């Protein structure tokens, strides 16, 4: 079956521009996560959605970052006025809802590699 | 808060056994998970320990001891394809869908 997909796979932008990253989770997965991974580093939690709502936005680095999810499916992560320190791989993951079997398993997309010049 | 510590790098030879440790400081979590990530790839789920003890899945085993705030991933009969980064992760009981990841252990398997 189809896994988590993300687009674009690579994005090069100029400092100060806005970028929009997209995530298509596995069908039926109500939980969706965004992470950021800098080169050679671990995963930094950004935001989590349960359905269309985001009960935890505490990981967003600044107010330049925002995310939304519509129809309980596709999610977009928007970075406004990009800075060079925003350069990283942005990973999306989905999982079954809490309280369901195998809720601990997150399925990751291939990521979007963002380079801010 | 949550803090998970892992060795940054481990080297082993093909066919050997290697153990990757994860020590944590946490105010509460449901269980310990392990993920594998090849260079340039996405993390993939390997195993989960909800209870103390050993979980075995083929060549990989994972262990958790809550009393010692410690877990490990054991890889047996190492193969070249096992060269990757391995991350431990926990899901917080305070914000039960927030996952915290360790910084990862890069495993180098040599012939």
mmCIF file of C-alpha atoms in Angstrom:
data_model
loop_
_atom_site.group_PDB
_atom_site.id
_atom_site.type_symbol
_atom_site.label_atom_id
_atom_site.label_comp_id
_atom_site.label_asym_id
_atom_site.label_seq_id
_atom_site.Cartn_x
_atom_site.Cartn_y
_atom_site.Cartn_z
ATOM 1 C CA UNK A 1 0.000 0.000 0.000
ATOM 2 C CA UNK A 2 0.992 3.656 -0.274
ATOM 3 C CA UNK A 3 3.215 5.063 2.418
ATOM 4 C CA UNK A 4 3.682 8.611 3.621
ATOM 5 C CA UNK A 5 4.599 10.949 0.791
ATOM 6 C CA UNK A 6 6.133 14.396 0.953
ATOM 7 C CA UNK A 7 6.693 17.105 -1.589
ATOM 8 C CA UNK A 8 8.833 18.625 -2.802
ATOM 9 C CA UNK A 9 11.685 16.226 -2.192
ATOM 10 C CA UNK A 10 14.172 19.078 -2.449
ATOM 11 C CA UNK A 11 13.705 22.816 -2.145
ATOM 12 C CA UNK A 12 16.279 25.543 -2.635
ATOM 13 C CA UNK A 13 15.147 29.027 -1.749
ATOM 14 C CA UNK A 14 16.559 32.433 -1.053
ATOM 15 C CA UNK A 15 16.677 33.920 2.400
ATOM 16 C CA UNK A 16 13.510 35.840 3.135
ATOM 17 C CA UNK A 17 11.258 33.817 0.851
ATOM 18 C CA UNK A 18 8.314 31.743 2.066
ATOM 19 C CA UNK A 19 8.194 27.982 1.515
ATOM 20 C CA UNK A 20 5.403 25.447 1.809
ATOM 21 C CA UNK A 21 6.043 21.767 2.468
ATOM 22 C CA UNK A 22 3.401 19.124 1.945
ATOM 23 C CA UNK A 23 2.726 15.784 3.615
ATOM 24 C CA UNK A 24 0.284 13.072 2.573
ATOM 25 C CA UNK A 25 -0.102 10.565 5.421
ATOM 26 C CA UNK A 26 -1.122 6.948 5.175
ATOM 27 C CA UNK A 27 -4.867 6.648 4.640
ATOM 28 C CA UNK A 28 -6.653 6.104 7.940
ATOM 29 C CA UNK A 29 -3.849 7.461 10.104
ATOM 30 C CA UNK A 30 -5.329 10.216 12.206
ATOM 31 C CA UNK A 31 -2.109 11.258 13.940
ATOM 32 C CA UNK A 32 0.430 13.282 11.958
ATOM 33 C CA UNK A 33 3.800 14.638 13.076
ATOM 34 C CA UNK A 34 6.334 17.058 11.663
ATOM 35 C CA UNK A 35 10.015 16.830 12.609
ATOM 36 C CA UNK A 36 13.149 18.665 11.607
ATOM 37 C CA UNK A 37 16.507 16.944 11.243
ATOM 38 C CA UNK A 38 19.718 18.831 10.760
ATOM 39 C CA UNK A 39 22.697 17.067 9.184
ATOM 40 C CA UNK A 40 23.941 14.273 11.436
ATOM 41 C CA UNK A 41 21.498 15.163 14.192
ATOM 42 C CA UNK A 42 18.466 13.596 15.806
ATOM 43 C CA UNK A 43 14.850 14.412 15.146
ATOM 44 C CA UNK A 44 13.461 17.641 16.535
ATOM 45 C CA UNK A 45 9.709 17.551 17.155
ATOM 46 C CA UNK A 46 7.864 20.465 15.553
ATOM 47 C CA UNK A 47 4.125 19.851 15.726
ATOM 48 C CA UNK A 48 1.556 17.104 16.093
ATOM 49 C CA UNK A 49 -1.963 16.818 14.640
ATOM 50 C CA UNK A 50 -4.767 14.610 15.836
ATOM 51 C CA UNK A 51 -7.293 14.855 13.039
ATOM 52 C CA UNK A 52 -7.300 18.488 11.942
ATOM 53 C CA UNK A 53 -6.406 19.940 15.311
ATOM 54 C CA UNK A 54 -2.941 20.570 16.664
ATOM 55 C CA UNK A 55 -2.995 20.083 20.457
ATOM 56 C CA UNK A 56 0.741 20.596 20.687
ATOM 57 C CA UNK A 57 2.508 23.397 18.828
ATOM 58 C CA UNK A 58 5.252 23.760 21.396
ATOM 59 C CA UNK A 59 7.984 22.549 19.080
ATOM 60 C CA UNK A 60 7.582 25.223 16.423
ATOM 61 C CA UNK A 61 10.877 27.180 16.526
ATOM 62 C CA UNK A 62 9.376 30.613 15.931
ATOM 63 C CA UNK A 63 6.263 32.388 14.739
ATOM 64 C CA UNK A 64 7.612 32.145 11.202
ATOM 65 C CA UNK A 65 6.592 28.481 11.281
ATOM 66 C CA UNK A 66 2.986 27.393 10.921
ATOM 67 C CA UNK A 67 1.177 24.229 9.938
ATOM 68 C CA UNK A 68 -2.288 23.144 9.066
ATOM 69 C CA UNK A 69 -4.106 19.962 8.234
ATOM 70 C CA UNK A 70 -7.322 19.713 6.309
ATOM 71 C CA UNK A 71 -9.806 16.892 5.888
ATOM 72 C CA UNK A 72 -7.891 14.855 8.417
ATOM 73 C CA UNK A 73 -5.387 14.055 5.707
ATOM 74 C CA UNK A 74 -2.943 16.351 3.920
ATOM 75 C CA UNK A 75 -0.819 18.680 6.008
ATOM 76 C CA UNK A 76 1.268 21.662 5.009
ATOM 77 C CA UNK A 77 4.147 23.192 6.938
ATOM 78 C CA UNK A 78 4.811 26.812 6.018
ATOM 79 C CA UNK A 79 7.981 28.697 6.810
ATOM 80 C CA UNK A 80 7.795 32.435 6.274
ATOM 81 C CA UNK A 81 10.783 34.702 5.687
ATOM 82 C CA UNK A 82 13.161 31.764 5.612
ATOM 83 C CA UNK A 83 16.542 32.031 7.287
ATOM 84 C CA UNK A 84 19.710 30.073 6.604
ATOM 85 C CA UNK A 85 19.320 28.257 9.925
ATOM 86 C CA UNK A 86 16.052 26.799 8.615
ATOM 87 C CA UNK A 87 18.069 24.597 6.255
ATOM 88 C CA UNK A 88 17.387 20.986 7.251
ATOM 89 C CA UNK A 89 15.413 17.907 6.296
ATOM 90 C CA UNK A 90 11.762 18.209 7.267
ATOM 91 C CA UNK A 91 10.199 14.834 7.986
ATOM 92 C CA UNK A 92 6.548 13.973 8.289
ATOM 93 C CA UNK A 93 5.239 10.859 10.010
ATOM 94 C CA UNK A 94 1.816 9.384 10.605
ATOM 95 C CA UNK A 95 0.433 6.803 12.995
ATOM 96 C CA UNK A 96 -2.800 5.281 14.177
ATOM 97 C CA UNK A 97 -4.789 7.170 16.770
ATOM 98 C CA UNK A 98 -3.954 6.872 20.450
ATOM 99 C CA UNK A 99 -5.439 3.868 22.132
ATOM 100 C CA UNK A 100 -5.253 1.780 19.014
ATOM 101 C CA UNK A 101 -2.990 -1.113 18.343
ATOM 102 C CA UNK A 102 0.522 -0.219 17.256
ATOM 103 C CA UNK A 103 0.041 3.459 18.036
ATOM 104 C CA UNK A 104 3.687 3.488 18.907
ATOM 105 C CA UNK A 105 4.716 2.917 15.325
ATOM 106 C CA UNK A 106 5.328 6.009 13.285
ATOM 107 C CA UNK A 107 5.626 5.744 9.525
ATOM 108 C CA UNK A 108 7.919 8.366 8.067
ATOM 109 C CA UNK A 109 7.897 10.007 4.685
ATOM 110 C CA UNK A 110 11.111 10.485 2.671
ATOM 111 C CA UNK A 111 11.436 14.103 3.820
ATOM 112 C CA UNK A 112 11.914 17.452 2.157
ATOM 113 C CA UNK A 113 15.482 18.719 2.002
ATOM 114 C CA UNK A 114 15.351 22.487 2.392
ATOM 115 C CA UNK A 115 18.319 24.668 1.575
ATOM 116 C CA UNK A 116 18.102 28.370 2.269
ATOM 117 C CA UNK A 117 20.758 30.395 0.474
ATOM 118 C CA UNK B 1 11.005 16.966 30.188
ATOM 119 C CA UNK B 2 12.643 14.146 28.336
ATOM 120 C CA UNK B 3 16.305 13.477 27.618
ATOM 121 C CA UNK B 4 17.652 10.404 25.830
ATOM 122 C CA UNK B 5 21.373 9.705 25.568
ATOM 123 C CA UNK B 6 23.016 7.411 23.026
ATOM 124 C CA UNK B 7 26.604 6.842 21.955
ATOM 125 C CA UNK B 8 27.323 8.855 18.840
ATOM 126 C CA UNK B 9 29.077 6.110 16.917
ATOM 127 C CA UNK B 10 29.741 2.378 17.122
ATOM 128 C CA UNK B 11 31.903 0.222 14.843
ATOM 129 C CA UNK B 12 31.667 -3.561 14.509
ATOM 130 C CA UNK B 13 32.598 -6.255 12.028
ATOM 131 C CA UNK B 14 30.303 -8.294 9.855
ATOM 132 C CA UNK B 15 28.848 -11.302 11.671
ATOM 133 C CA UNK B 16 29.427 -9.834 15.105
ATOM 134 C CA UNK B 17 26.934 -8.744 17.783
ATOM 135 C CA UNK B 18 26.563 -5.101 18.768
ATOM 136 C CA UNK B 19 24.594 -3.422 21.526
ATOM 137 C CA UNK B 20 23.420 0.188 21.260
ATOM 138 C CA UNK B 21 22.484 1.698 24.592
ATOM 139 C CA UNK B 22 19.924 4.355 25.393
ATOM 140 C CA UNK B 23 19.758 5.976 28.798
ATOM 141 C CA UNK B 24 17.027 8.400 29.569
ATOM 142 C CA UNK B 25 15.809 10.980 32.016
ATOM 143 C CA UNK B 26 12.099 11.311 31.748
ATOM 144 C CA UNK B 27 9.159 12.330 33.816
ATOM 145 C CA UNK B 28 7.008 9.608 32.349
ATOM 146 C CA UNK B 29 6.643 7.655 29.157
ATOM 147 C CA UNK B 30 4.690 4.763 27.694
ATOM 148 C CA UNK B 31 7.498 2.742 26.178
ATOM 149 C CA UNK B 32 10.789 2.802 24.305
ATOM 150 C CA UNK B 33 10.935 2.533 20.528
ATOM 151 C CA UNK B 34 13.833 2.069 18.139
ATOM 152 C CA UNK B 35 14.154 3.409 14.603
ATOM 153 C CA UNK B 36 16.708 2.767 11.867
ATOM 154 C CA UNK B 37 17.734 5.412 9.369
ATOM 155 C CA UNK B 38 20.040 4.838 6.410
ATOM 156 C CA UNK B 39 21.936 7.809 5.012
ATOM 157 C CA UNK B 40 19.561 9.946 3.003
ATOM 158 C CA UNK B 41 16.589 7.794 3.946
ATOM 159 C CA UNK B 42 13.603 8.048 6.249
ATOM 160 C CA UNK B 43 13.540 6.521 9.725
ATOM 161 C CA UNK B 44 11.849 3.126 9.851
ATOM 162 C CA UNK B 45 10.382 1.479 12.928
ATOM 163 C CA UNK B 46 12.325 -1.475 14.355
ATOM 164 C CA UNK B 47 10.892 -2.385 17.751
ATOM 165 C CA UNK B 48 8.946 -1.254 20.791
ATOM 166 C CA UNK B 49 9.192 -2.148 24.495
ATOM 167 C CA UNK B 50 6.084 -1.244 26.456
ATOM 168 C CA UNK B 51 7.082 -3.458 29.355
ATOM 169 C CA UNK B 52 10.410 -4.255 30.960
ATOM 170 C CA UNK B 53 12.275 -7.122 29.409
ATOM 171 C CA UNK B 54 13.471 -8.347 26.083
ATOM 172 C CA UNK B 55 11.627 -8.203 22.780
ATOM 173 C CA UNK B 56 13.026 -10.224 19.908
ATOM 174 C CA UNK B 57 12.395 -9.693 16.221
ATOM 175 C CA UNK B 58 14.644 -11.788 14.047
ATOM 176 C CA UNK B 59 18.248 -10.595 14.308
ATOM 177 C CA UNK B 60 17.199 -7.560 16.339
ATOM 178 C CA UNK B 61 16.283 -7.536 20.017
ATOM 179 C CA UNK B 62 15.406 -4.639 22.282
ATOM 180 C CA UNK B 63 15.465 -4.401 26.035
ATOM 181 C CA UNK B 64 13.976 -2.021 28.584
ATOM 182 C CA UNK B 65 14.566 -1.599 32.300
ATOM 183 C CA UNK B 66 12.488 1.226 33.754
ATOM 184 C CA UNK B 67 14.100 0.860 37.179
ATOM 185 C CA UNK B 68 17.502 1.543 35.609
ATOM 186 C CA UNK B 69 16.203 4.161 33.111
ATOM 187 C CA UNK B 70 17.963 2.169 30.450
ATOM 188 C CA UNK B 71 17.321 0.309 27.255
ATOM 189 C CA UNK B 72 19.300 -1.159 24.428
ATOM 190 C CA UNK B 73 19.051 -2.460 20.910
ATOM 191 C CA UNK B 74 20.935 -5.656 20.169
ATOM 192 C CA UNK B 75 21.857 -6.525 16.613
ATOM 193 C CA UNK B 76 23.114 -10.037 15.922
ATOM 194 C CA UNK B 77 24.844 -11.534 12.889
ATOM 195 C CA UNK B 78 25.678 -8.086 11.629
ATOM 196 C CA UNK B 79 25.425 -7.477 7.917
ATOM 197 C CA UNK B 80 26.850 -4.642 5.858
ATOM 198 C CA UNK B 81 23.308 -3.386 5.235
ATOM 199 C CA UNK B 82 22.929 -2.767 8.978
ATOM 200 C CA UNK B 83 25.227 0.247 8.636
ATOM 201 C CA UNK B 84 22.868 3.070 9.526
ATOM 202 C CA UNK B 85 21.890 5.399 12.339
ATOM 203 C CA UNK B 86 19.736 4.051 15.133
ATOM 204 C CA UNK B 87 17.478 6.224 17.277
ATOM 205 C CA UNK B 88 15.697 5.463 20.517
ATOM 206 C CA UNK B 89 12.444 7.318 21.185
ATOM 207 C CA UNK B 90 9.818 7.650 23.889
ATOM 208 C CA UNK B 91 6.222 8.858 23.900
ATOM 209 C CA UNK B 92 5.522 11.135 26.828
ATOM 210 C CA UNK B 93 2.709 10.397 29.277
ATOM 211 C CA UNK B 94 2.306 14.113 29.892
ATOM 212 C CA UNK B 95 1.703 14.894 26.256
ATOM 213 C CA UNK B 96 1.018 11.379 25.152
ATOM 214 C CA UNK B 97 1.465 11.912 21.489
ATOM 215 C CA UNK B 98 4.689 13.847 21.657
ATOM 216 C CA UNK B 99 7.673 11.712 20.794
ATOM 217 C CA UNK B 100 11.199 12.481 21.948
ATOM 218 C CA UNK B 101 14.129 11.061 20.014
ATOM 219 C CA UNK B 102 17.710 10.459 21.051
ATOM 220 C CA UNK B 103 20.465 12.030 18.968
ATOM 221 C CA UNK B 104 21.162 8.737 17.250
ATOM 222 C CA UNK B 105 23.984 6.196 17.071
ATOM 223 C CA UNK B 106 25.799 5.737 13.797
ATOM 224 C CA UNK B 107 26.671 2.062 13.315
ATOM 225 C CA UNK B 108 29.532 1.270 10.979
ATOM 226 C CA UNK B 109 29.744 -2.387 9.942
ATOM 227 C CA UNK B 110 33.108 -3.375 8.481
ATOM 228 C CA UNK B 111 33.924 -6.491 6.446
#
